[in-house]
């Protein structure tokens, strides 16, 4: 019997109230203001709105997602004129998208078939911004910022925060979405709902996810491969590295199509492909003109012995360098890889396969330097 969620917020009580619609983008606007060294009053003058409007935007009480497109473009241009770092402007754009997805999940009046969560394959930048209020981990453009020139006045949250009620409703709604999205045309929606459900810390979540993935009935190679990868990824996130190791052995090393799909998945995830509306590109074996340097940098960043995905990261670096050996000739990622090699090879955490692949990577580096 399927384990059922241990909590419910709506039950027979009617629809739960909607959450704050601009939680993430509003907080990013606050970060931008603080980095520029402005008060809310000074920012209001620069953007030609009232100080109350700035306060409402930052807290999500008046969401930025409700601002008309033309006005939002004007606001963005004025932020550019104030020398806002480009990475923060991009984070603001992703924050607006993330707020739309977050609100659509919290809004229990949104039919499953209309959920924007199934309209486009998420990439890393959007996924990390969306996960921010769920994990408390700021996306890299925010995490790497210097200390603001002006100290904050009074206590302030360290990031966009969901209330306990909003958080519970968010994950309950994701479960309902995943359970209802069973048709072939809803596979992307179900997959991404399950991915976000992996951030739930409820005691029954691992069991629920395992059941959902066991009962998946893939109708083709791609859905089967993606389901296997999702199972392995969720297990790795919860500390089970053995399942990921089996996925590498069975779905990558013994399957050329799987090896190509793995790199395509990563390439898209880090943003070296344009946005896609379905997962079909992952199974496309035709050559793609992607450079690979951004992917190498991402994978090398995950080459730490205790990283949950370390085995997959090692294998993916090994597979990437087989088809893009030129990536070893220059660039910061190549230098970082050389620096990580001794740390990884001296670690006792590596699997036998991981150690062999790291040795092969070292040999490839020596060839590139010859």
CSV table of C-alpha atoms in Angstrom, one decimal:
chain,number,residue,atom,x,y,z
A,1,UNK,CA,0.0,0.0,0.0
A,2,UNK,CA,1.3,3.5,-0.8
A,3,UNK,CA,2.4,5.5,2.2
A,4,UNK,CA,0.1,8.5,2.4
A,5,UNK,CA,1.2,12.0,3.4
A,6,UNK,CA,1.1,12.5,7.2
A,7,UNK,CA,-0.2,16.0,6.9
A,8,UNK,CA,-2.9,17.9,5.2
A,9,UNK,CA,-3.8,21.5,5.3
A,10,UNK,CA,-7.0,21.8,3.3
A,11,UNK,CA,-9.0,18.6,4.0
A,12,UNK,CA,-12.6,19.7,4.3
A,13,UNK,CA,-11.8,23.2,5.3
A,14,UNK,CA,-12.0,24.7,1.8
A,15,UNK,CA,-9.2,26.3,-0.2
A,16,UNK,CA,-6.1,27.5,1.7
A,17,UNK,CA,-5.3,31.1,1.3
A,18,UNK,CA,-2.9,32.0,-1.4
A,19,UNK,CA,0.7,32.7,-0.5
A,20,UNK,CA,2.7,35.9,-1.1
A,21,UNK,CA,3.2,36.1,-4.9
A,22,UNK,CA,6.4,38.0,-5.1
A,23,UNK,CA,8.4,36.5,-2.3
A,24,UNK,CA,11.7,35.6,-4.2
A,25,UNK,CA,11.8,38.5,-6.7
A,26,UNK,CA,11.0,41.0,-3.9
A,27,UNK,CA,13.9,39.7,-1.8
A,28,UNK,CA,16.3,39.9,-4.7
A,29,UNK,CA,15.1,43.5,-5.2
A,30,UNK,CA,16.1,44.1,-1.6
A,31,UNK,CA,19.5,42.6,-2.1
A,32,UNK,CA,20.0,44.9,-5.2
A,33,UNK,CA,19.0,47.9,-3.1
A,34,UNK,CA,21.4,47.0,-0.3
A,35,UNK,CA,24.3,46.3,-2.7
A,36,UNK,CA,23.7,49.8,-4.2
A,37,UNK,CA,23.8,51.3,-0.7
A,38,UNK,CA,20.3,52.8,-1.0
A,39,UNK,CA,17.6,53.1,1.6
A,40,UNK,CA,14.0,52.3,0.5
A,41,UNK,CA,13.3,56.1,0.3
A,42,UNK,CA,16.3,56.7,-2.0
A,43,UNK,CA,15.4,53.7,-4.1
A,44,UNK,CA,11.8,55.0,-4.4
A,45,UNK,CA,13.1,58.3,-5.8
A,46,UNK,CA,15.4,56.5,-8.3
A,47,UNK,CA,12.6,54.2,-9.5
A,48,UNK,CA,10.0,57.0,-9.3
A,49,UNK,CA,7.6,55.1,-7.0
A,50,UNK,CA,6.5,55.6,-3.4
A,51,UNK,CA,8.6,54.3,-0.5
A,52,UNK,CA,5.6,52.2,0.5
A,53,UNK,CA,5.7,50.5,-2.9
A,54,UNK,CA,9.3,49.6,-2.5
A,55,UNK,CA,8.5,48.1,1.0
A,56,UNK,CA,5.6,46.1,-0.4
A,57,UNK,CA,7.6,44.8,-3.4
A,58,UNK,CA,10.4,43.7,-1.1
A,59,UNK,CA,8.1,41.8,1.2
A,60,UNK,CA,5.9,40.3,-1.5
A,61,UNK,CA,2.8,42.0,-0.2
A,62,UNK,CA,2.5,43.8,-3.5
A,63,UNK,CA,4.2,41.3,-5.9
A,64,UNK,CA,6.6,42.4,-8.6
A,65,UNK,CA,5.0,39.6,-10.7
A,66,UNK,CA,1.9,41.8,-10.9
A,67,UNK,CA,3.7,44.8,-12.2
A,68,UNK,CA,2.8,45.4,-15.9
A,69,UNK,CA,5.4,44.3,-18.4
A,70,UNK,CA,6.1,47.8,-19.7
A,71,UNK,CA,6.6,49.2,-16.2
A,72,UNK,CA,8.9,46.2,-15.2
A,73,UNK,CA,11.1,46.9,-18.2
A,74,UNK,CA,11.4,50.6,-17.2
A,75,UNK,CA,12.3,49.5,-13.6
A,76,UNK,CA,14.9,47.1,-15.0
A,77,UNK,CA,16.4,49.8,-17.2
A,78,UNK,CA,16.6,52.2,-14.2
A,79,UNK,CA,18.3,49.5,-12.1
A,80,UNK,CA,20.9,49.1,-15.0
A,81,UNK,CA,21.5,52.9,-15.0
A,82,UNK,CA,22.2,52.6,-11.2
A,83,UNK,CA,25.0,50.1,-12.1
A,84,UNK,CA,23.3,47.0,-10.7
A,85,UNK,CA,25.6,44.0,-11.3
A,86,UNK,CA,24.4,42.0,-14.4
A,87,UNK,CA,24.4,38.8,-12.4
A,88,UNK,CA,21.9,40.4,-10.0
A,89,UNK,CA,19.7,41.6,-12.8
A,90,UNK,CA,19.7,38.1,-14.2
A,91,UNK,CA,18.9,36.7,-10.7
A,92,UNK,CA,15.9,39.1,-10.6
A,93,UNK,CA,14.6,37.8,-13.9
A,94,UNK,CA,14.9,34.2,-12.6
A,95,UNK,CA,13.3,35.3,-9.3
A,96,UNK,CA,10.2,36.5,-11.3
A,97,UNK,CA,10.0,33.2,-13.1
A,98,UNK,CA,10.4,31.3,-9.8
A,99,UNK,CA,7.7,33.3,-8.1
A,100,UNK,CA,5.2,32.4,-10.9
A,101,UNK,CA,6.1,28.7,-10.3
A,102,UNK,CA,6.0,28.9,-6.5
A,103,UNK,CA,2.6,30.7,-6.6
A,104,UNK,CA,1.1,28.2,-9.1
A,105,UNK,CA,1.9,25.4,-6.6
A,106,UNK,CA,0.7,27.2,-3.6
A,107,UNK,CA,-2.6,28.1,-5.4
A,108,UNK,CA,-4.7,25.1,-5.0
A,109,UNK,CA,-7.2,26.4,-7.6
A,110,UNK,CA,-4.6,25.8,-10.4
A,111,UNK,CA,-5.7,22.7,-12.4
A,112,UNK,CA,-2.9,20.1,-12.9
A,113,UNK,CA,-3.1,20.4,-16.6
A,114,UNK,CA,-2.6,24.2,-16.4
A,115,UNK,CA,0.4,24.1,-14.1
A,116,UNK,CA,3.4,26.1,-15.5
A,117,UNK,CA,5.7,23.7,-13.8
A,118,UNK,CA,5.2,21.4,-16.8
A,119,UNK,CA,5.6,23.9,-19.6
A,120,UNK,CA,9.4,24.1,-19.8
A,121,UNK,CA,12.4,22.1,-18.7
A,122,UNK,CA,14.0,23.9,-15.8
A,123,UNK,CA,17.7,24.9,-15.9
A,124,UNK,CA,20.0,25.2,-13.0
A,125,UNK,CA,19.7,29.0,-12.5
A,126,UNK,CA,15.9,28.9,-12.2
A,127,UNK,CA,15.9,25.7,-10.1
A,128,UNK,CA,18.4,27.1,-7.6
A,129,UNK,CA,16.4,30.4,-7.2
A,130,UNK,CA,13.2,28.4,-6.8
A,131,UNK,CA,14.7,26.2,-4.2
A,132,UNK,CA,16.1,29.1,-2.2
A,133,UNK,CA,13.0,29.5,0.2
A,134,UNK,CA,12.9,25.7,0.5
A,135,UNK,CA,16.5,25.1,1.4
A,136,UNK,CA,17.8,28.4,2.8
A,137,UNK,CA,20.7,28.2,0.3
A,138,UNK,CA,21.1,31.4,-1.7
A,139,UNK,CA,21.9,31.1,-5.4
A,140,UNK,CA,25.5,31.7,-6.3
A,141,UNK,CA,25.0,35.3,-7.7
A,142,UNK,CA,23.7,36.3,-4.3
A,143,UNK,CA,25.9,34.0,-2.1
A,144,UNK,CA,29.1,35.5,-3.6
A,145,UNK,CA,28.2,39.1,-3.0
A,146,UNK,CA,30.4,41.4,-0.9
A,147,UNK,CA,29.0,42.9,2.3
A,148,UNK,CA,26.6,45.7,1.6
A,149,UNK,CA,28.0,49.2,2.1
A,150,UNK,CA,25.2,50.0,4.7
A,151,UNK,CA,24.4,47.7,7.6
A,152,UNK,CA,20.8,46.6,7.9
A,153,UNK,CA,18.6,48.4,10.4
A,154,UNK,CA,17.1,45.9,12.8
A,155,UNK,CA,16.5,42.2,12.3
A,156,UNK,CA,15.9,40.9,8.7
A,157,UNK,CA,15.5,37.5,7.2
A,158,UNK,CA,18.6,35.9,5.6
A,159,UNK,CA,16.6,35.0,2.5
A,160,UNK,CA,13.0,34.6,1.1
A,161,UNK,CA,11.1,32.6,3.7
A,162,UNK,CA,7.9,30.6,3.5
A,163,UNK,CA,5.8,30.4,6.6
A,164,UNK,CA,5.4,26.9,8.1
A,165,UNK,CA,1.9,26.8,6.7
A,166,UNK,CA,3.1,27.8,3.2
A,167,UNK,CA,5.9,25.3,3.2
A,168,UNK,CA,3.6,22.5,4.2
A,169,UNK,CA,1.0,23.5,1.6
A,170,UNK,CA,3.7,23.8,-1.1
A,171,UNK,CA,4.9,20.2,-0.6
A,172,UNK,CA,1.4,18.8,-0.2
A,173,UNK,CA,0.4,20.4,-3.5
A,174,UNK,CA,3.5,19.0,-5.2
A,175,UNK,CA,2.5,15.5,-4.0
A,176,UNK,CA,-1.0,15.9,-5.4
A,177,UNK,CA,0.4,17.2,-8.7
A,178,UNK,CA,2.8,14.3,-9.0
A,179,UNK,CA,0.1,11.7,-8.2
A,180,UNK,CA,-2.3,13.2,-10.7
A,181,UNK,CA,0.1,13.8,-13.6
A,182,UNK,CA,0.2,10.3,-14.9
A,183,UNK,CA,-0.4,10.7,-18.6
A,184,UNK,CA,2.5,10.6,-21.1
A,185,UNK,CA,1.9,14.3,-22.0
A,186,UNK,CA,2.3,15.2,-18.3
A,187,UNK,CA,5.6,13.4,-17.7
A,188,UNK,CA,7.7,16.6,-17.5
A,189,UNK,CA,5.2,18.0,-15.0
A,190,UNK,CA,5.4,14.9,-12.9
A,191,UNK,CA,9.2,14.7,-13.1
A,192,UNK,CA,9.7,18.3,-12.1
A,193,UNK,CA,7.2,18.0,-9.3
A,194,UNK,CA,9.0,14.9,-8.0
A,195,UNK,CA,12.4,16.8,-8.3
A,196,UNK,CA,11.1,19.7,-6.1
A,197,UNK,CA,9.5,17.2,-3.7
A,198,UNK,CA,13.0,16.0,-3.0
A,199,UNK,CA,13.6,19.1,-0.9
A,200,UNK,CA,10.8,18.1,1.5
A,201,UNK,CA,12.2,17.3,5.0
A,202,UNK,CA,9.1,15.5,6.2
A,203,UNK,CA,9.9,12.1,7.8
A,204,UNK,CA,7.8,10.2,5.3
A,205,UNK,CA,9.1,11.9,2.2
A,206,UNK,CA,11.8,9.4,1.2
A,207,UNK,CA,9.3,6.6,1.4
A,208,UNK,CA,6.8,8.5,-0.6
A,209,UNK,CA,9.3,9.4,-3.3
A,210,UNK,CA,10.5,5.8,-3.5
A,211,UNK,CA,7.0,4.6,-4.0
A,212,UNK,CA,6.2,7.1,-6.7
A,213,UNK,CA,9.3,6.1,-8.6
A,214,UNK,CA,8.7,2.4,-8.2
A,215,UNK,CA,5.2,2.7,-9.6
A,216,UNK,CA,6.4,4.6,-12.7
A,217,UNK,CA,5.5,2.7,-15.9
A,218,UNK,CA,7.7,4.2,-18.6
A,219,UNK,CA,6.5,3.8,-22.1
A,220,UNK,CA,9.7,4.4,-23.9
A,221,UNK,CA,13.5,4.5,-23.4
A,222,UNK,CA,13.8,8.2,-22.5
A,223,UNK,CA,11.2,8.1,-19.7
A,224,UNK,CA,12.7,5.0,-18.4
A,225,UNK,CA,16.2,6.5,-18.4
A,226,UNK,CA,15.0,9.8,-16.8
A,227,UNK,CA,13.1,7.9,-14.1
A,228,UNK,CA,16.3,5.9,-13.3
A,229,UNK,CA,18.3,9.0,-13.1
A,230,UNK,CA,15.7,10.7,-10.9
A,231,UNK,CA,15.7,7.7,-8.5
A,232,UNK,CA,19.5,7.8,-8.3
A,233,UNK,CA,19.6,11.6,-7.8
A,234,UNK,CA,17.0,11.6,-5.0
A,235,UNK,CA,18.8,8.7,-3.3
A,236,UNK,CA,22.1,10.6,-3.5
A,237,UNK,CA,20.5,13.7,-2.1
A,238,UNK,CA,19.5,11.6,0.9
A,239,UNK,CA,23.0,10.1,1.3
A,240,UNK,CA,22.5,6.8,-0.6
A,241,UNK,CA,25.4,6.7,-3.1
A,242,UNK,CA,25.1,3.0,-4.0
A,243,UNK,CA,22.0,3.6,-6.1
A,244,UNK,CA,23.8,6.3,-8.1
A,245,UNK,CA,26.8,3.9,-8.6
A,246,UNK,CA,24.4,1.3,-10.0
A,247,UNK,CA,22.8,3.9,-12.3
A,248,UNK,CA,26.3,4.8,-13.7
A,249,UNK,CA,27.2,1.1,-14.3
A,250,UNK,CA,23.9,0.1,-15.9
A,251,UNK,CA,22.5,3.2,-17.6
A,252,UNK,CA,25.7,5.0,-18.7
A,253,UNK,CA,28.7,2.7,-19.0
A,254,UNK,CA,26.8,-0.1,-20.7
A,255,UNK,CA,24.7,2.1,-22.9
A,256,UNK,CA,26.1,4.6,-25.5
A,257,UNK,CA,22.7,6.3,-25.8
A,258,UNK,CA,22.6,6.7,-22.0
A,259,UNK,CA,26.1,8.2,-22.0
A,260,UNK,CA,25.1,10.8,-24.6
A,261,UNK,CA,21.8,11.5,-22.8
A,262,UNK,CA,23.7,12.2,-19.6
A,263,UNK,CA,25.9,14.8,-21.2
A,264,UNK,CA,22.9,16.4,-22.9
A,265,UNK,CA,21.1,16.6,-19.6
A,266,UNK,CA,24.1,18.3,-18.0
A,267,UNK,CA,24.7,20.6,-20.9
A,268,UNK,CA,21.1,21.8,-20.7
A,269,UNK,CA,21.1,22.1,-16.9
A,270,UNK,CA,24.1,24.5,-16.9
A,271,UNK,CA,22.6,26.7,-19.7
A,272,UNK,CA,24.7,25.7,-22.7
A,273,UNK,CA,21.5,24.9,-24.7
A,274,UNK,CA,18.5,27.2,-25.3
A,275,UNK,CA,15.4,26.6,-23.2
A,276,UNK,CA,13.4,23.4,-24.2
A,277,UNK,CA,9.7,22.7,-23.9
A,278,UNK,CA,10.1,18.9,-23.4
A,279,UNK,CA,12.7,16.3,-22.5
A,280,UNK,CA,13.0,15.0,-26.1
A,281,UNK,CA,16.3,16.8,-26.7
A,282,UNK,CA,18.0,14.5,-24.2
A,283,UNK,CA,17.5,11.5,-26.5
A,284,UNK,CA,18.6,13.4,-29.7
A,285,UNK,CA,21.8,11.7,-30.9
A,286,UNK,CA,22.6,14.4,-33.5
A,287,UNK,CA,25.7,16.5,-32.9
A,288,UNK,CA,25.1,19.7,-30.8
A,289,UNK,CA,27.3,22.8,-31.0
A,290,UNK,CA,27.8,23.4,-27.3
A,291,UNK,CA,31.2,24.5,-26.1
A,292,UNK,CA,31.4,22.5,-22.8
A,293,UNK,CA,33.5,24.9,-20.8
A,294,UNK,CA,30.6,25.9,-18.6
A,295,UNK,CA,29.7,22.3,-18.1
A,296,UNK,CA,33.3,21.4,-17.1
A,297,UNK,CA,33.4,24.2,-14.6
A,298,UNK,CA,30.1,23.0,-13.0
A,299,UNK,CA,31.3,19.4,-12.8
A,300,UNK,CA,34.7,20.3,-11.4
A,301,UNK,CA,33.0,22.3,-8.7
A,302,UNK,CA,31.3,19.1,-7.6
A,303,UNK,CA,34.6,17.1,-7.4
A,304,UNK,CA,34.7,16.9,-3.6
A,305,UNK,CA,34.9,13.6,-1.8
A,306,UNK,CA,31.8,14.1,0.3
A,307,UNK,CA,29.6,15.5,-2.5
A,308,UNK,CA,26.5,13.3,-2.9
A,309,UNK,CA,26.8,13.3,-6.7
A,310,UNK,CA,30.6,12.9,-6.7
A,311,UNK,CA,30.6,9.6,-8.6
A,312,UNK,CA,28.3,11.0,-11.3
A,313,UNK,CA,30.4,14.2,-11.5
A,314,UNK,CA,33.6,12.2,-11.9
A,315,UNK,CA,32.1,10.0,-14.6
A,316,UNK,CA,30.6,12.9,-16.4
A,317,UNK,CA,34.0,14.7,-16.5
A,318,UNK,CA,35.6,11.6,-17.9
A,319,UNK,CA,32.9,11.2,-20.6
A,320,UNK,CA,33.0,14.9,-21.4
A,321,UNK,CA,36.8,14.9,-21.9
A,322,UNK,CA,36.5,11.9,-24.2
A,323,UNK,CA,34.6,14.0,-26.7
A,324,UNK,CA,36.0,17.5,-25.8
A,325,UNK,CA,39.7,16.9,-25.0
A,326,UNK,CA,40.4,20.5,-26.1
A,327,UNK,CA,38.8,21.7,-22.8
A,328,UNK,CA,42.0,20.7,-21.0
A,329,UNK,CA,44.2,23.1,-22.9
A,330,UNK,CA,43.1,26.4,-21.3
A,331,UNK,CA,40.6,28.0,-19.0
A,332,UNK,CA,39.8,28.3,-15.3
A,333,UNK,CA,37.9,25.0,-15.2
A,334,UNK,CA,40.9,23.2,-16.6
A,335,UNK,CA,43.2,24.7,-14.0
A,336,UNK,CA,40.7,23.9,-11.2
A,337,UNK,CA,40.5,20.3,-12.4
A,338,UNK,CA,44.3,20.0,-12.1
A,339,UNK,CA,44.1,21.4,-8.6
A,340,UNK,CA,41.4,18.9,-7.6
A,341,UNK,CA,43.1,15.8,-8.9
A,342,UNK,CA,45.5,15.2,-5.9
A,343,UNK,CA,42.7,15.9,-3.4
A,344,UNK,CA,40.4,13.4,-5.1
A,345,UNK,CA,43.0,10.7,-5.7
A,346,UNK,CA,44.2,10.8,-2.1
A,347,UNK,CA,40.6,10.5,-0.8
A,348,UNK,CA,39.4,7.2,0.7
A,349,UNK,CA,35.8,8.1,-0.2
A,350,UNK,CA,36.2,7.3,-3.9
A,351,UNK,CA,34.7,4.1,-5.4
A,352,UNK,CA,37.0,1.8,-7.4
A,353,UNK,CA,35.4,3.0,-10.6
A,354,UNK,CA,35.7,6.7,-9.6
A,355,UNK,CA,39.4,6.2,-8.8
A,356,UNK,CA,40.0,4.5,-12.2
A,357,UNK,CA,38.2,7.4,-14.0
A,358,UNK,CA,40.2,10.0,-12.1
A,359,UNK,CA,43.4,8.2,-13.1
A,360,UNK,CA,42.2,8.3,-16.7
A,361,UNK,CA,41.5,12.0,-16.4
A,362,UNK,CA,45.0,12.6,-15.0
A,363,UNK,CA,46.5,10.7,-18.0
A,364,UNK,CA,44.4,12.9,-20.4
A,365,UNK,CA,45.8,16.0,-18.7
A,366,UNK,CA,49.3,14.7,-19.2
A,367,UNK,CA,48.6,14.1,-22.9
A,368,UNK,CA,47.2,17.7,-23.2
A,369,UNK,CA,50.4,19.1,-21.6
A,370,UNK,CA,52.7,17.1,-23.8
